Short mmCIF file of C-alpha atoms and ligand atoms in Angstrom, two decimals:
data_model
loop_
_atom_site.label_atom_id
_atom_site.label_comp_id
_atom_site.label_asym_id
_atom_site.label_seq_id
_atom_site.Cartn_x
_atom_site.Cartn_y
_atom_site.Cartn_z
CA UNK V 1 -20.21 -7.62 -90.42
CA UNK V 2 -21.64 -5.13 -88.66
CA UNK V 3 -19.20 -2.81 -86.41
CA UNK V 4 -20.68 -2.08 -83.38
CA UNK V 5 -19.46 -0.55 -79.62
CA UNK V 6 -20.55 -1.18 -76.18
CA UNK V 7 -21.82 1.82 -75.19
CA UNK V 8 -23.13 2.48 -71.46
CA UNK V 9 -26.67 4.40 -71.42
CA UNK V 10 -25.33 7.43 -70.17
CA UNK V 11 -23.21 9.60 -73.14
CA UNK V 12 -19.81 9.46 -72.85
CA UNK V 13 -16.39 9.74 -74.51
CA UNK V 14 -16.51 6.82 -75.82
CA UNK V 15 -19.44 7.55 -77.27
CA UNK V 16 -17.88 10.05 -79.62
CA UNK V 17 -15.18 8.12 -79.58
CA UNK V 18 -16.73 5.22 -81.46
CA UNK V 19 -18.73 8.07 -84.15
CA UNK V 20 -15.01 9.95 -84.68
CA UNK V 21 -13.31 5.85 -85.70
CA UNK V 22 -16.63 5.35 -87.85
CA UNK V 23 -18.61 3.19 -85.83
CA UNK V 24 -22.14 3.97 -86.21
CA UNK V 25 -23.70 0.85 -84.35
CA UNK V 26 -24.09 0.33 -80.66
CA UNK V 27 -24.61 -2.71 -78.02
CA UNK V 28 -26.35 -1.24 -75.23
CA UNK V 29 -26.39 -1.51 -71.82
CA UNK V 30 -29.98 -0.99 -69.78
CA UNK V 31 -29.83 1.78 -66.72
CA UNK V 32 -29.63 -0.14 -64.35
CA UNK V 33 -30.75 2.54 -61.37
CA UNK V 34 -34.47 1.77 -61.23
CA UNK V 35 -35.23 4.10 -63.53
CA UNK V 36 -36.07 1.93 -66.92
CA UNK V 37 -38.81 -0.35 -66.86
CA UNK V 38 -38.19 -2.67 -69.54
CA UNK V 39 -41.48 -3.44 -70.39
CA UNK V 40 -42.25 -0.55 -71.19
CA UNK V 41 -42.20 0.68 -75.17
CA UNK V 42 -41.74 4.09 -74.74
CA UNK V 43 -38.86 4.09 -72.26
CA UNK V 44 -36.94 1.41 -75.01
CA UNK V 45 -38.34 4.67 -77.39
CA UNK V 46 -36.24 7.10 -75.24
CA UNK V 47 -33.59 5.08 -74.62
CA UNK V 48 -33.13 4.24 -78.32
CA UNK V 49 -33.22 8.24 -79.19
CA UNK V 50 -30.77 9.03 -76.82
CA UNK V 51 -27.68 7.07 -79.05
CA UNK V 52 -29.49 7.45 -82.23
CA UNK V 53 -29.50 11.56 -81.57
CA UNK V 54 -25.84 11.43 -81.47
CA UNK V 55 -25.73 9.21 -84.56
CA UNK V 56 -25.57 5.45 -83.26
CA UNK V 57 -27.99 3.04 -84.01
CA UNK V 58 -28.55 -0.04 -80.99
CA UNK V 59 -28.79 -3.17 -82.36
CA UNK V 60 -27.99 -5.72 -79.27
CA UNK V 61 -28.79 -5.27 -75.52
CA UNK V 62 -26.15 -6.42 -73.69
CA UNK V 63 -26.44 -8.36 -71.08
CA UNK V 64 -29.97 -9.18 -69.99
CA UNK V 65 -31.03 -7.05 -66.97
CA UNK V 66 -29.85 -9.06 -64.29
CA UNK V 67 -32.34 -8.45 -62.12
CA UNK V 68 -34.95 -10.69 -63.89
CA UNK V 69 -31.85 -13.02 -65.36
CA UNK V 70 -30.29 -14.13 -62.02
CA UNK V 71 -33.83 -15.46 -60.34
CA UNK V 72 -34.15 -17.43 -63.37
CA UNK V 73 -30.45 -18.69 -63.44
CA UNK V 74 -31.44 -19.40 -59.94
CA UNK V 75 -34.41 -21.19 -60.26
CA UNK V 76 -35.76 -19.78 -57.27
CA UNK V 77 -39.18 -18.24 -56.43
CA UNK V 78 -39.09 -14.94 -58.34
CA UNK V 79 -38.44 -17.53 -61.43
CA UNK V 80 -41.25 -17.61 -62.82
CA UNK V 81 -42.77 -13.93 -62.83
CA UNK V 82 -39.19 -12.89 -63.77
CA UNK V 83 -39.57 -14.91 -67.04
CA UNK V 84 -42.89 -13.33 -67.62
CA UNK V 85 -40.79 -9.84 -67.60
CA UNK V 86 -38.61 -10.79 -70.17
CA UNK V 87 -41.54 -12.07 -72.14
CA UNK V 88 -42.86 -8.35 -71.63
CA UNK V 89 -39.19 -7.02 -72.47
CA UNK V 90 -39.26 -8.71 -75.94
CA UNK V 91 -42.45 -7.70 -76.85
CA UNK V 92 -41.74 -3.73 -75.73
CA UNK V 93 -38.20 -4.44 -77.61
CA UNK V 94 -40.49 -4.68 -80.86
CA UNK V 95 -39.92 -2.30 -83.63
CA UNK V 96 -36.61 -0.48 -81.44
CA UNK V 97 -34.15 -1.99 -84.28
CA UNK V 98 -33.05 -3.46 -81.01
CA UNK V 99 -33.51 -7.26 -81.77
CA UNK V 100 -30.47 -9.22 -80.20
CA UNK V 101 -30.32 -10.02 -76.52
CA UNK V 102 -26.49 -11.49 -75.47
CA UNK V 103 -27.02 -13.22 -72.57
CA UNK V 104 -25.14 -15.47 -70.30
CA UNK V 105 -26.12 -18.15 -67.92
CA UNK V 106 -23.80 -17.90 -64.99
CA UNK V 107 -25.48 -18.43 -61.67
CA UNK V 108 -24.15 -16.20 -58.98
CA UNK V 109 -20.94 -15.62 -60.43
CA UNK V 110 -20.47 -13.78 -63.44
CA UNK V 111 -17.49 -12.58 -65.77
CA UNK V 112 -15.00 -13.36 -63.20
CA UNK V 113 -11.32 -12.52 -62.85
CA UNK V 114 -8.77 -13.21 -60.23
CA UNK V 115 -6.04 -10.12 -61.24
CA UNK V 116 -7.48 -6.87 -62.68
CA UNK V 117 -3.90 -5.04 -63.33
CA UNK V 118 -1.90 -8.20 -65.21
CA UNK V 119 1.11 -6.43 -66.91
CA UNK V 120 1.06 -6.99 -70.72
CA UNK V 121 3.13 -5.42 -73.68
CA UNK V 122 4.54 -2.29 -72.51
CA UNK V 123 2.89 -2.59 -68.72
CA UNK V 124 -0.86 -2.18 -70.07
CA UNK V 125 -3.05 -3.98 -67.26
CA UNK V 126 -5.29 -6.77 -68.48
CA UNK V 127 -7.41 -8.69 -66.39
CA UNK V 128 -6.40 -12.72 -65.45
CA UNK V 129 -7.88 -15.80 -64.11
CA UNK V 130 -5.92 -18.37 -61.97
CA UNK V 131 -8.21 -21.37 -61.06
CA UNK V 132 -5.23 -21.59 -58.42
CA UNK V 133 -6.28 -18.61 -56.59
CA UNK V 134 -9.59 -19.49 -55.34
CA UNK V 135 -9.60 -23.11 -55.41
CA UNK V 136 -10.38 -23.05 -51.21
CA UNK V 137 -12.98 -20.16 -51.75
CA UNK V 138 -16.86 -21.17 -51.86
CA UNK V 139 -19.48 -18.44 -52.99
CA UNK V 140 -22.28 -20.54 -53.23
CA UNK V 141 -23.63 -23.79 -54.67
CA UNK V 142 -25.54 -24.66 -57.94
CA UNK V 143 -25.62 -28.28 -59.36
CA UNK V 144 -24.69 -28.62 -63.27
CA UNK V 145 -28.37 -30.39 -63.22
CA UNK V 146 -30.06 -27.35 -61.57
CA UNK V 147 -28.67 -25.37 -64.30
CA UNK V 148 -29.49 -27.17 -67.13
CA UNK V 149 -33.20 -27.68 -65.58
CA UNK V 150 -33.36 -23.80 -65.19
CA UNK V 151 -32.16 -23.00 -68.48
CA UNK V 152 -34.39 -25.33 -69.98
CA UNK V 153 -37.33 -23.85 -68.00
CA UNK V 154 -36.04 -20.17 -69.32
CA UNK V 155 -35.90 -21.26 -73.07
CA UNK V 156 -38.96 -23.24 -73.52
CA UNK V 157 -40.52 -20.42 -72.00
CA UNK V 158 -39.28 -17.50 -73.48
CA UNK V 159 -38.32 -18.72 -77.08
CA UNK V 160 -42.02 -18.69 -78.98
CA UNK V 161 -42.83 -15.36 -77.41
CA UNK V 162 -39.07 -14.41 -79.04
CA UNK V 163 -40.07 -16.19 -82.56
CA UNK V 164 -43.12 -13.52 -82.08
CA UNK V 165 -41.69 -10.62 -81.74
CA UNK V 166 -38.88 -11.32 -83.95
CA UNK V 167 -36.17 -11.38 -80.99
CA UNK V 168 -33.07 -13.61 -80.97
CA UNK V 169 -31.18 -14.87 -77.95
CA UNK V 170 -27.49 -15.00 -78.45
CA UNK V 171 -26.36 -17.57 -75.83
CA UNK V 172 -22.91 -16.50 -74.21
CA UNK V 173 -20.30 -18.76 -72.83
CA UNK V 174 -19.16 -18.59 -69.45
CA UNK V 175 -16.15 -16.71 -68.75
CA UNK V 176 -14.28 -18.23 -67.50
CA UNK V 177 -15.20 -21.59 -68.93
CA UNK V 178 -14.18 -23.81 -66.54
CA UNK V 179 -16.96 -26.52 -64.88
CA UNK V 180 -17.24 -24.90 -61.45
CA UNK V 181 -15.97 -22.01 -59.72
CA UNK V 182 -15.82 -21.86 -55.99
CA UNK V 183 -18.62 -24.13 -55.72
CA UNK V 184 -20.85 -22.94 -58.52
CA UNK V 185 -21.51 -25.09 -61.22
CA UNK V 186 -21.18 -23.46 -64.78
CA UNK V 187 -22.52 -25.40 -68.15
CA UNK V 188 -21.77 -23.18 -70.98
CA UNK V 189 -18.50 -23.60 -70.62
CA UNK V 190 -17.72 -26.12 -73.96
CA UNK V 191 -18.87 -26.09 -77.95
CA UNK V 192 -20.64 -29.13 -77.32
CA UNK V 193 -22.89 -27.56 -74.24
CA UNK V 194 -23.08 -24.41 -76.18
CA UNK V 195 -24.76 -26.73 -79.03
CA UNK V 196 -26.60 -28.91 -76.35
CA UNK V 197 -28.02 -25.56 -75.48
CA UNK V 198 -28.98 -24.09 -78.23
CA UNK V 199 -30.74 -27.85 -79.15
CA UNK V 200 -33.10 -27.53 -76.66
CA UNK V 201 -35.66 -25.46 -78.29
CA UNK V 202 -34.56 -26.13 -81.73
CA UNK V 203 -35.44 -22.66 -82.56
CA UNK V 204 -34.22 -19.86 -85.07
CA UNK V 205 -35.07 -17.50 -82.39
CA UNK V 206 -31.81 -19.08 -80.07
CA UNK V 207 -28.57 -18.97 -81.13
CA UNK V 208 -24.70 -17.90 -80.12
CA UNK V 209 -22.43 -14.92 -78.93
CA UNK V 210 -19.39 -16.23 -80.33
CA UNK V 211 -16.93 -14.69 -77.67
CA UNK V 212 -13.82 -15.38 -79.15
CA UNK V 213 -11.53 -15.25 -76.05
CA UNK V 214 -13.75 -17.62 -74.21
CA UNK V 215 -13.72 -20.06 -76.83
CA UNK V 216 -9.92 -19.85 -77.30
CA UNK V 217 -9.34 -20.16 -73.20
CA UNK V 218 -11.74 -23.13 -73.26
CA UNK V 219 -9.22 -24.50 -75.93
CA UNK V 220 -11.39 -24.60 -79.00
CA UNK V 221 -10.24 -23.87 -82.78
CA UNK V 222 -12.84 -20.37 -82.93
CA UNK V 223 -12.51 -21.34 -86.91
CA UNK V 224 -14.35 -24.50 -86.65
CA UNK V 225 -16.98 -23.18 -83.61
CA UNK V 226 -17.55 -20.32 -86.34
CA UNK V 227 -18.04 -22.58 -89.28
CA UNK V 228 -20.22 -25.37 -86.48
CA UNK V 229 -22.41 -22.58 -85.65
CA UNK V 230 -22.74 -20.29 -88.54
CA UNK V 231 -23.96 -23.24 -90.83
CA UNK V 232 -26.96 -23.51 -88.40
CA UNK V 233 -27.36 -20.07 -88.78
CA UNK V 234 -26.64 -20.14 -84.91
CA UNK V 235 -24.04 -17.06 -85.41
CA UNK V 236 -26.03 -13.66 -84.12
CA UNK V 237 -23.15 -11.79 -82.75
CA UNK V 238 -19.60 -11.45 -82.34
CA UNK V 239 -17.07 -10.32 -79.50
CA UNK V 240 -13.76 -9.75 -81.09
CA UNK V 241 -11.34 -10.28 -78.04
CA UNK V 242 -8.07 -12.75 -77.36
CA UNK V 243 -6.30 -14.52 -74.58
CA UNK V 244 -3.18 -16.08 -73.46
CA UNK V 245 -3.53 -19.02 -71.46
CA UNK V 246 -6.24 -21.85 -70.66
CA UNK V 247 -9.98 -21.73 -69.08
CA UNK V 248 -8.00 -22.45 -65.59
CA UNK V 249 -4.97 -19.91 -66.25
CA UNK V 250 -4.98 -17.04 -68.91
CA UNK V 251 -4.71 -13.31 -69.08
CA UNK V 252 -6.24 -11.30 -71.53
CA UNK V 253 -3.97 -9.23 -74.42
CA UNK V 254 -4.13 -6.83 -76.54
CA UNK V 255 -6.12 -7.94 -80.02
CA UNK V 256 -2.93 -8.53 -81.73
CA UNK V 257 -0.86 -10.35 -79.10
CA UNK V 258 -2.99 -13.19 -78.26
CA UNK V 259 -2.64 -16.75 -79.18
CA UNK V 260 -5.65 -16.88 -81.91
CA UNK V 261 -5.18 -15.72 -85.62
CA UNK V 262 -7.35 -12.91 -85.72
CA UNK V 263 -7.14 -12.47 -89.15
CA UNK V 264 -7.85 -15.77 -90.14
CA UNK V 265 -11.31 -15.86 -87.63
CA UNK V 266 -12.61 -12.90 -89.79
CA UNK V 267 -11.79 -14.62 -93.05
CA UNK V 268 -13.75 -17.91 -91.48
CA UNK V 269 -16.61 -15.50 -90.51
CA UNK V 270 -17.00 -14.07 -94.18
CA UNK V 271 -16.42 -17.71 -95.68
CA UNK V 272 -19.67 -18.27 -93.86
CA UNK V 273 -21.59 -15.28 -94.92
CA UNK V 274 -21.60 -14.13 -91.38
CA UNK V 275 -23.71 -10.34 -91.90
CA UNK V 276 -24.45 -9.97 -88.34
CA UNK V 277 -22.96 -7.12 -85.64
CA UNK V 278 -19.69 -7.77 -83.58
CA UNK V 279 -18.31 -5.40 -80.92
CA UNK V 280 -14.53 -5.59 -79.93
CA UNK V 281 -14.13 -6.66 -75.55
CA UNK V 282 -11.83 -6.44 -73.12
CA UNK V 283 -9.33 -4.17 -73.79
CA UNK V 284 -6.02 -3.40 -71.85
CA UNK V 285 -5.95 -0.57 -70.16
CA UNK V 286 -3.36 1.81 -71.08
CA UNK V 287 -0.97 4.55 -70.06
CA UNK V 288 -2.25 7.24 -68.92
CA UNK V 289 -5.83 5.87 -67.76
CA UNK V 290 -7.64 4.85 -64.88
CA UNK V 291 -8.13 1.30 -64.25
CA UNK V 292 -12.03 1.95 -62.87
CA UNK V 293 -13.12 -0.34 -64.78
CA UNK V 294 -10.52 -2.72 -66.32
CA UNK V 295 -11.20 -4.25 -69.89
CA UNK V 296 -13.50 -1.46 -70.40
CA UNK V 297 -11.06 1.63 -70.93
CA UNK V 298 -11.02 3.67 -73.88
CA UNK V 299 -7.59 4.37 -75.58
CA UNK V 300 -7.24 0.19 -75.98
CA UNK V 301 -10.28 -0.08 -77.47
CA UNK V 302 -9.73 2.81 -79.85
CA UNK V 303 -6.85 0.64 -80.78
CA UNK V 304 -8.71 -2.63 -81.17
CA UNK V 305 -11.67 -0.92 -83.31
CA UNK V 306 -8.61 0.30 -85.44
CA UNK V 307 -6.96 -3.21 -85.52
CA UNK V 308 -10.53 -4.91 -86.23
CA UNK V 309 -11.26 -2.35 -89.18
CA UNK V 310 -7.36 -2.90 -90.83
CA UNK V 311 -8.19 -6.58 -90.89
CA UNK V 312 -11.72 -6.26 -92.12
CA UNK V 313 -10.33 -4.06 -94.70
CA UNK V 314 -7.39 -6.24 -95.59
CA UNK V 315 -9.84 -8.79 -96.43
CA UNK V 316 -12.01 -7.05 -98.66
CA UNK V 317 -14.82 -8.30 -95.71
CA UNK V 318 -17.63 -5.27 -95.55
CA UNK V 319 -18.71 -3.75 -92.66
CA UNK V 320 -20.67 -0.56 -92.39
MN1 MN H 1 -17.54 -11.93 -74.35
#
């Protein structure tokens, strides 16, 4: 595997954080203040130099800009020149080392959590999702049809330009995975839709995020989506995170108090040769810390990179 961090475009701790633990990989984030024009080589050129000056390398762009990805999740008007961007994107992308895009397909509503500040072991907040809490709440409408038409419509389009430029789409489940939320249809939300999916262009270009926690809420063994996927060679990137709970009631934990065997989803992932990057998620916030922006705190996720690299190393499984 390859250890990576999600790292925001603008230097940080955590940036040295993740060099002083030994990670020396990044999943970036795009500015997102009008200032980066993704089509454009030489801002991907500067962008790139900015983490690679302080020793990370980007290897995954994480998620795709949403302001070309929700008109297409849409369908609506701005669809189709918004596909043409990220036709542009991939082919600026080329040569930036930068050649994974994790991308979701929720319309409207994205990662979405009912509690931000769930008490978990010694009163770390994690973030939570009760279907219960906002069964009477509508936010907008979007048929499971609609979506599959529009992702459909996104793939055929995009995927030979990605074959091209050597770019692979790494298809992330819906979080959470349930079939609607407050009146929004969501489709990526089992393995089987996940592999309907990735069917439709048949292409090595297209391909998973395997999110564990998602996968383990929507009740899945993550072993046998691992072993599904990676013998397609479907596997292009890995977030290391675990729940307790169900896709319509869970709460997210620290990496070694969830319900999944952590251990035994690495040793599955270097049974199948996996090589690719994977990035810990949502971390519990912790004493001490501000809960700005929950699941994305620091002193949690110096734990889980700690955690991951104990069980990578108790394996004998490589990572550099
Ligand atoms: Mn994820």
């Amino acid at each position: 595997m390859i250890l990576a961090d999600y790292l925001l475009p603008t230097p940080s701790l955590q940036w040295d954080y993740a060099r002083q633990v030994g990670v020396e990989h990044a999943v970036i984030r795009l500015p997102e203040d009008g200032s980066f024009d993704e089509g454009d080589p030489t801002h991907w050129k500067s962008l790139i130099s900015r983490y690679t000056q302080k020793g990370l390398i980007p290897l995954v762009v994480e998620p795709m800009p949403n302001h070309l990805h929700d008109h297409i999740k849409l369908g609506d008007e701005k669809r189709d020149e918004s596909i043409e961007k990220v036709i542009n994107m991939m082919r600026a992308m080329q040569g930036s080392g930068v050649h994974t895009i994790c991308t979701n397909f929720m319309a409207c509503i994205g990662w979405f959590r009912t509690d931000n500040a769930i008490e978990e072991r010694g009163g770390a907040l994690v973030t939570g999702f009760d279907a219960e809490k906002v069964k009477r709440e509508i936010r907008g409408s979007m048929t499971v049809q609609a979506l599959w038409e529009n992702l459909t419509v996104f793939l055929q389009g995009v995927t030979p330009y990605a074959q091209r430029y050597g770019i692979r789409i790494a298809l992330h489940p819906d979080d959470p995975p349930v079939p609607a939320l407050m009146g929004v249809s969501r489709i990526l939300t089992s393995p089987e839709n996940i592999q309907r999916a990735v069917d439709i262009t048949n292409s090595p270009a297209v391909g998973i995020t395997l999110c564990q926690g998602t996968y383990s809420a929507m009740g899945a063994s993550v072993c046998s989506v691992i072993k599904q996927f990676a013998r397609q060679d479907k596997l292009f990137f890995v977030h290391f995170r675990d729940v307790r709970g169900n896709r319509e009631h869970f709460h997210e934990t620290f990496h070694d108090n969830g319900q999944t065997d952590m251990r035994e989803t690495l040793r599955c992932y270097q049974e199948m040769g996996y090589h690719g990057p994977v990035r810990v998620d949502h971390v519990p916030t912790m004493a001490g810390e501000e809960n700005a922006l929950p699941g994305y705190a620091s002193v949690g996720r110096l734990f889980a990179i700690g955690y991951l690299k104990g069980l990578l190393e108790g394996i004998r499984y490589s990572y550099r």
